[in-house]
């Protein structure tokens, strides 16, 4: 084969490889953050072995549900709002988007409510409240580390 025929294939291969590595890096970072979050929550709430064995399956299911709602539904209308056509939305289309947003927010609320209800048989109400505070503290620390990291670049 001639160089002119191989060059596009080589560029394609390098591009695909770079994208795959970037996706792998993102996945690793997400897994690392999840591990840190699990350790942080476990440390702060001081679960007994019995509590931990019952808590984590519920928590993981709730996180998965939350992720599904945010990814599949909220991103759908957020992408529409980021689009250039956003400025050209009719009142009717805007009303439909608002309704979708409200429905999704309600789904998130109901998922959280169901999660908290299921936790009442696993951990004490004090630990449930502490969980909410711990999640907020973890997110604040994570955000602060990100800000510090980007500031030092």
PDB file of C-alpha atoms in Angstrom:
ATOM      1  CA  UNK A   1       0.000   0.000   0.000  1.00  0.00           C
ATOM      2  CA  UNK A   2       1.011   3.511  -0.587  1.00  0.00           C
ATOM      3  CA  UNK A   3       1.680   5.981   2.186  1.00  0.00           C
ATOM      4  CA  UNK A   4      -1.341   8.060   1.123  1.00  0.00           C
ATOM      5  CA  UNK A   5      -3.605   5.078   1.749  1.00  0.00           C
ATOM      6  CA  UNK A   6      -2.033   4.189   5.092  1.00  0.00           C
ATOM      7  CA  UNK A   7      -2.008   7.698   6.535  1.00  0.00           C
ATOM      8  CA  UNK A   8      -5.797   7.991   7.087  1.00  0.00           C
ATOM      9  CA  UNK A   9      -5.849   4.545   8.697  1.00  0.00           C
ATOM     10  CA  UNK A  10      -2.965   5.478  10.974  1.00  0.00           C
ATOM     11  CA  UNK A  11      -4.639   8.737  11.999  1.00  0.00           C
ATOM     12  CA  UNK A  12      -7.900   6.895  12.687  1.00  0.00           C
ATOM     13  CA  UNK A  13      -6.107   4.284  14.799  1.00  0.00           C
ATOM     14  CA  UNK A  14      -4.273   6.924  16.843  1.00  0.00           C
ATOM     15  CA  UNK A  15      -7.479   8.920  17.374  1.00  0.00           C
ATOM     16  CA  UNK A  16      -9.474   5.883  18.505  1.00  0.00           C
ATOM     17  CA  UNK A  17      -6.656   4.850  20.838  1.00  0.00           C
ATOM     18  CA  UNK A  18      -6.449   8.339  22.372  1.00  0.00           C
ATOM     19  CA  UNK A  19     -10.221   8.488  22.910  1.00  0.00           C
ATOM     20  CA  UNK A  20     -10.242   5.024  24.491  1.00  0.00           C
ATOM     21  CA  UNK A  21      -7.442   5.999  26.860  1.00  0.00           C
ATOM     22  CA  UNK A  22      -9.264   9.196  27.816  1.00  0.00           C
ATOM     23  CA  UNK A  23     -12.463   7.238  28.539  1.00  0.00           C
ATOM     24  CA  UNK A  24     -10.479   4.741  30.585  1.00  0.00           C
ATOM     25  CA  UNK A  25      -8.898   7.559  32.586  1.00  0.00           C
ATOM     26  CA  UNK A  26     -12.305   9.093  33.302  1.00  0.00           C
ATOM     27  CA  UNK A  27     -13.656   5.706  34.429  1.00  0.00           C
ATOM     28  CA  UNK A  28     -10.667   5.227  36.728  1.00  0.00           C
ATOM     29  CA  UNK A  29     -11.149   8.690  38.242  1.00  0.00           C
ATOM     30  CA  UNK A  30     -14.850   7.985  38.844  1.00  0.00           C
ATOM     31  CA  UNK A  31     -14.030   4.664  40.490  1.00  0.00           C
ATOM     32  CA  UNK A  32     -11.397   6.369  42.630  1.00  0.00           C
ATOM     33  CA  UNK A  33     -13.885   9.045  43.732  1.00  0.00           C
ATOM     34  CA  UNK A  34     -16.487   6.374  44.518  1.00  0.00           C
ATOM     35  CA  UNK A  35     -13.951   4.468  46.626  1.00  0.00           C
ATOM     36  CA  UNK A  36     -13.043   7.630  48.512  1.00  0.00           C
ATOM     37  CA  UNK A  37     -16.720   8.382  49.064  1.00  0.00           C
ATOM     38  CA  UNK A  38     -17.392   4.880  50.417  1.00  0.00           C
ATOM     39  CA  UNK A  39     -14.440   5.165  52.787  1.00  0.00           C
ATOM     40  CA  UNK A  40     -15.500   8.658  53.886  1.00  0.00           C
ATOM     41  CA  UNK A  41     -19.104   7.632  54.582  1.00  0.00           C
ATOM     42  CA  UNK A  42     -18.041   4.447  56.370  1.00  0.00           C
ATOM     43  CA  UNK A  43     -15.608   6.382  58.535  1.00  0.00           C
ATOM     44  CA  UNK A  44     -18.032   9.163  59.403  1.00  0.00           C
ATOM     45  CA  UNK A  45     -21.036   6.955  60.140  1.00  0.00           C
ATOM     46  CA  UNK A  46     -19.080   4.194  61.909  1.00  0.00           C
ATOM     47  CA  UNK A  47     -21.267   1.363  60.676  1.00  0.00           C
ATOM     48  CA  UNK A  48     -21.417  -1.931  62.484  1.00  0.00           C
ATOM     49  CA  UNK A  49     -20.700  -4.892  60.190  1.00  0.00           C
ATOM     50  CA  UNK A  50     -24.425  -5.716  60.148  1.00  0.00           C
ATOM     51  CA  UNK A  51     -25.376  -2.123  59.277  1.00  0.00           C
ATOM     52  CA  UNK A  52     -22.761  -1.954  56.535  1.00  0.00           C
ATOM     53  CA  UNK A  53     -23.889  -5.212  54.937  1.00  0.00           C
ATOM     54  CA  UNK A  54     -27.461  -3.912  54.734  1.00  0.00           C
ATOM     55  CA  UNK A  55     -26.685  -0.250  54.009  1.00  0.00           C
ATOM     56  CA  UNK A  56     -24.384  -0.498  50.974  1.00  0.00           C
ATOM     57  CA  UNK A  57     -26.722  -2.460  48.689  1.00  0.00           C
ATOM     58  CA  UNK A  58     -29.479   0.089  49.392  1.00  0.00           C
ATOM     59  CA  UNK A  59     -27.113   3.014  48.895  1.00  0.00           C
ATOM     60  CA  UNK A  60     -25.695   1.612  45.648  1.00  0.00           C
ATOM     61  CA  UNK A  61     -29.191   0.985  44.279  1.00  0.00           C
ATOM     62  CA  UNK A  62     -30.198   4.540  45.175  1.00  0.00           C
ATOM     63  CA  UNK A  63     -27.074   5.984  43.547  1.00  0.00           C
ATOM     64  CA  UNK A  64     -27.748   3.944  40.383  1.00  0.00           C
ATOM     65  CA  UNK A  65     -31.362   5.175  40.255  1.00  0.00           C
ATOM     66  CA  UNK A  66     -30.254   8.754  40.783  1.00  0.00           C
ATOM     67  CA  UNK A  67     -27.638   8.429  38.043  1.00  0.00           C
ATOM     68  CA  UNK A  68     -30.209   6.925  35.667  1.00  0.00           C
ATOM     69  CA  UNK A  69     -32.651   9.777  36.227  1.00  0.00           C
ATOM     70  CA  UNK A  70     -29.977  12.422  35.795  1.00  0.00           C
ATOM     71  CA  UNK A  71     -28.291  10.823  32.814  1.00  0.00           C
ATOM     72  CA  UNK A  72     -31.264   9.690  30.785  1.00  0.00           C
ATOM     73  CA  UNK A  73     -33.792  12.346  31.500  1.00  0.00           C
ATOM     74  CA  UNK A  74     -32.226  15.536  32.774  1.00  0.00           C
ATOM     75  CA  UNK A  75     -29.410  15.489  30.229  1.00  0.00           C
ATOM     76  CA  UNK A  76     -32.003  15.112  27.497  1.00  0.00           C
ATOM     77  CA  UNK A  77     -33.504  18.506  28.072  1.00  0.00           C
ATOM     78  CA  UNK A  78     -30.229  20.086  29.176  1.00  0.00           C
ATOM     79  CA  UNK A  79     -28.728  19.198  25.801  1.00  0.00           C
ATOM     80  CA  UNK A  80     -31.729  20.798  24.181  1.00  0.00           C
ATOM     81  CA  UNK A  81     -31.219  23.926  26.251  1.00  0.00           C
ATOM     82  CA  UNK A  82     -27.513  24.088  25.304  1.00  0.00           C
ATOM     83  CA  UNK A  83     -28.360  23.799  21.645  1.00  0.00           C
ATOM     84  CA  UNK A  84     -28.352  26.877  19.424  1.00  0.00           C
ATOM     85  CA  UNK A  85     -32.060  26.380  18.893  1.00  0.00           C
ATOM     86  CA  UNK A  86     -32.719  27.204  22.550  1.00  0.00           C
ATOM     87  CA  UNK A  87     -33.164  30.867  21.706  1.00  0.00           C
ATOM     88  CA  UNK A  88     -35.762  29.854  19.139  1.00  0.00           C
ATOM     89  CA  UNK A  89     -37.974  27.842  21.541  1.00  0.00           C
ATOM     90  CA  UNK A  90     -41.655  28.531  21.339  1.00  0.00           C
ATOM     91  CA  UNK A  91     -43.691  29.122  24.482  1.00  0.00           C
ATOM     92  CA  UNK A  92     -45.270  25.695  24.045  1.00  0.00           C
ATOM     93  CA  UNK A  93     -41.872  23.960  23.773  1.00  0.00           C
ATOM     94  CA  UNK A  94     -40.605  25.877  26.806  1.00  0.00           C
ATOM     95  CA  UNK A  95     -43.670  24.767  28.778  1.00  0.00           C
ATOM     96  CA  UNK A  96     -43.027  21.136  27.791  1.00  0.00           C
ATOM     97  CA  UNK A  97     -39.380  21.412  28.902  1.00  0.00           C
ATOM     98  CA  UNK A  98     -40.408  22.973  32.211  1.00  0.00           C
ATOM     99  CA  UNK A  99     -42.866  20.146  32.793  1.00  0.00           C
ATOM    100  CA  UNK A 100     -40.144  17.585  32.025  1.00  0.00           C
ATOM    101  CA  UNK A 101     -37.792  19.309  34.460  1.00  0.00           C
ATOM    102  CA  UNK A 102     -40.404  19.312  37.214  1.00  0.00           C
ATOM    103  CA  UNK A 103     -41.218  15.650  36.587  1.00  0.00           C
ATOM    104  CA  UNK A 104     -37.554  14.688  36.784  1.00  0.00           C
ATOM    105  CA  UNK A 105     -36.983  16.696  39.944  1.00  0.00           C
ATOM    106  CA  UNK A 106     -39.992  14.963  41.474  1.00  0.00           C
ATOM    107  CA  UNK A 107     -38.584  11.566  40.439  1.00  0.00           C
ATOM    108  CA  UNK A 108     -35.314  12.426  42.168  1.00  0.00           C
ATOM    109  CA  UNK A 109     -37.212  13.501  45.276  1.00  0.00           C
ATOM    110  CA  UNK A 110     -39.306  10.313  45.316  1.00  0.00           C
ATOM    111  CA  UNK A 111     -36.198   8.159  44.842  1.00  0.00           C
ATOM    112  CA  UNK A 112     -34.546   9.910  47.817  1.00  0.00           C
ATOM    113  CA  UNK A 113     -37.708   9.550  49.913  1.00  0.00           C
ATOM    114  CA  UNK A 114     -37.940   5.821  49.114  1.00  0.00           C
ATOM    115  CA  UNK A 115     -34.243   5.420  49.941  1.00  0.00           C
ATOM    116  CA  UNK A 116     -34.600   7.150  53.313  1.00  0.00           C
ATOM    117  CA  UNK A 117     -37.673   5.062  54.124  1.00  0.00           C
ATOM    118  CA  UNK A 118     -35.775   1.853  53.334  1.00  0.00           C
ATOM    119  CA  UNK A 119     -32.869   3.013  55.523  1.00  0.00           C
ATOM    120  CA  UNK A 120     -35.036   3.378  58.618  1.00  0.00           C
ATOM    121  CA  UNK A 121     -34.978  -0.388  59.106  1.00  0.00           C
ATOM    122  CA  UNK A 122     -31.182  -0.510  58.684  1.00  0.00           C
ATOM    123  CA  UNK A 123     -29.688   2.475  60.522  1.00  0.00           C
ATOM    124  CA  UNK A 124     -30.907   4.956  63.103  1.00  0.00           C
ATOM    125  CA  UNK A 125     -32.557   8.261  62.165  1.00  0.00           C
ATOM    126  CA  UNK A 126     -29.508  10.056  63.559  1.00  0.00           C
ATOM    127  CA  UNK A 127     -27.249   8.166  61.148  1.00  0.00           C
ATOM    128  CA  UNK A 128     -29.620   8.905  58.268  1.00  0.00           C
ATOM    129  CA  UNK A 129     -29.352  12.628  59.008  1.00  0.00           C
ATOM    130  CA  UNK A 130     -25.614  12.277  59.443  1.00  0.00           C
ATOM    131  CA  UNK A 131     -25.445  10.538  56.050  1.00  0.00           C
ATOM    132  CA  UNK A 132     -26.931  13.597  54.347  1.00  0.00           C
ATOM    133  CA  UNK A 133     -24.435  15.866  56.093  1.00  0.00           C
ATOM    134  CA  UNK A 134     -21.568  13.486  55.296  1.00  0.00           C
ATOM    135  CA  UNK A 135     -22.483  13.416  51.592  1.00  0.00           C
ATOM    136  CA  UNK A 136     -22.541  17.213  51.523  1.00  0.00           C
ATOM    137  CA  UNK A 137     -19.195  17.408  53.321  1.00  0.00           C
ATOM    138  CA  UNK A 138     -17.647  14.916  50.893  1.00  0.00           C
ATOM    139  CA  UNK A 139     -18.893  16.916  47.906  1.00  0.00           C
ATOM    140  CA  UNK A 140     -17.534  20.146  49.420  1.00  0.00           C
ATOM    141  CA  UNK A 141     -14.122  18.559  50.013  1.00  0.00           C
ATOM    142  CA  UNK A 142     -14.069  17.121  46.509  1.00  0.00           C
ATOM    143  CA  UNK A 143     -14.954  20.485  44.999  1.00  0.00           C
ATOM    144  CA  UNK A 144     -12.329  22.240  47.124  1.00  0.00           C
ATOM    145  CA  UNK A 145      -9.644  19.767  46.014  1.00  0.00           C
ATOM    146  CA  UNK A 146     -10.638  20.365  42.403  1.00  0.00           C
ATOM    147  CA  UNK A 147     -10.434  24.138  42.880  1.00  0.00           C
ATOM    148  CA  UNK A 148      -7.058  23.844  44.583  1.00  0.00           C
ATOM    149  CA  UNK A 149      -5.774  21.599  41.805  1.00  0.00           C
ATOM    150  CA  UNK A 150      -6.921  23.928  39.015  1.00  0.00           C
ATOM    151  CA  UNK A 151      -5.597  26.968  40.884  1.00  0.00           C
ATOM    152  CA  UNK A 152      -2.111  25.423  41.095  1.00  0.00           C
ATOM    153  CA  UNK A 153      -1.881  24.727  37.365  1.00  0.00           C
TER     154      UNK A 153
END
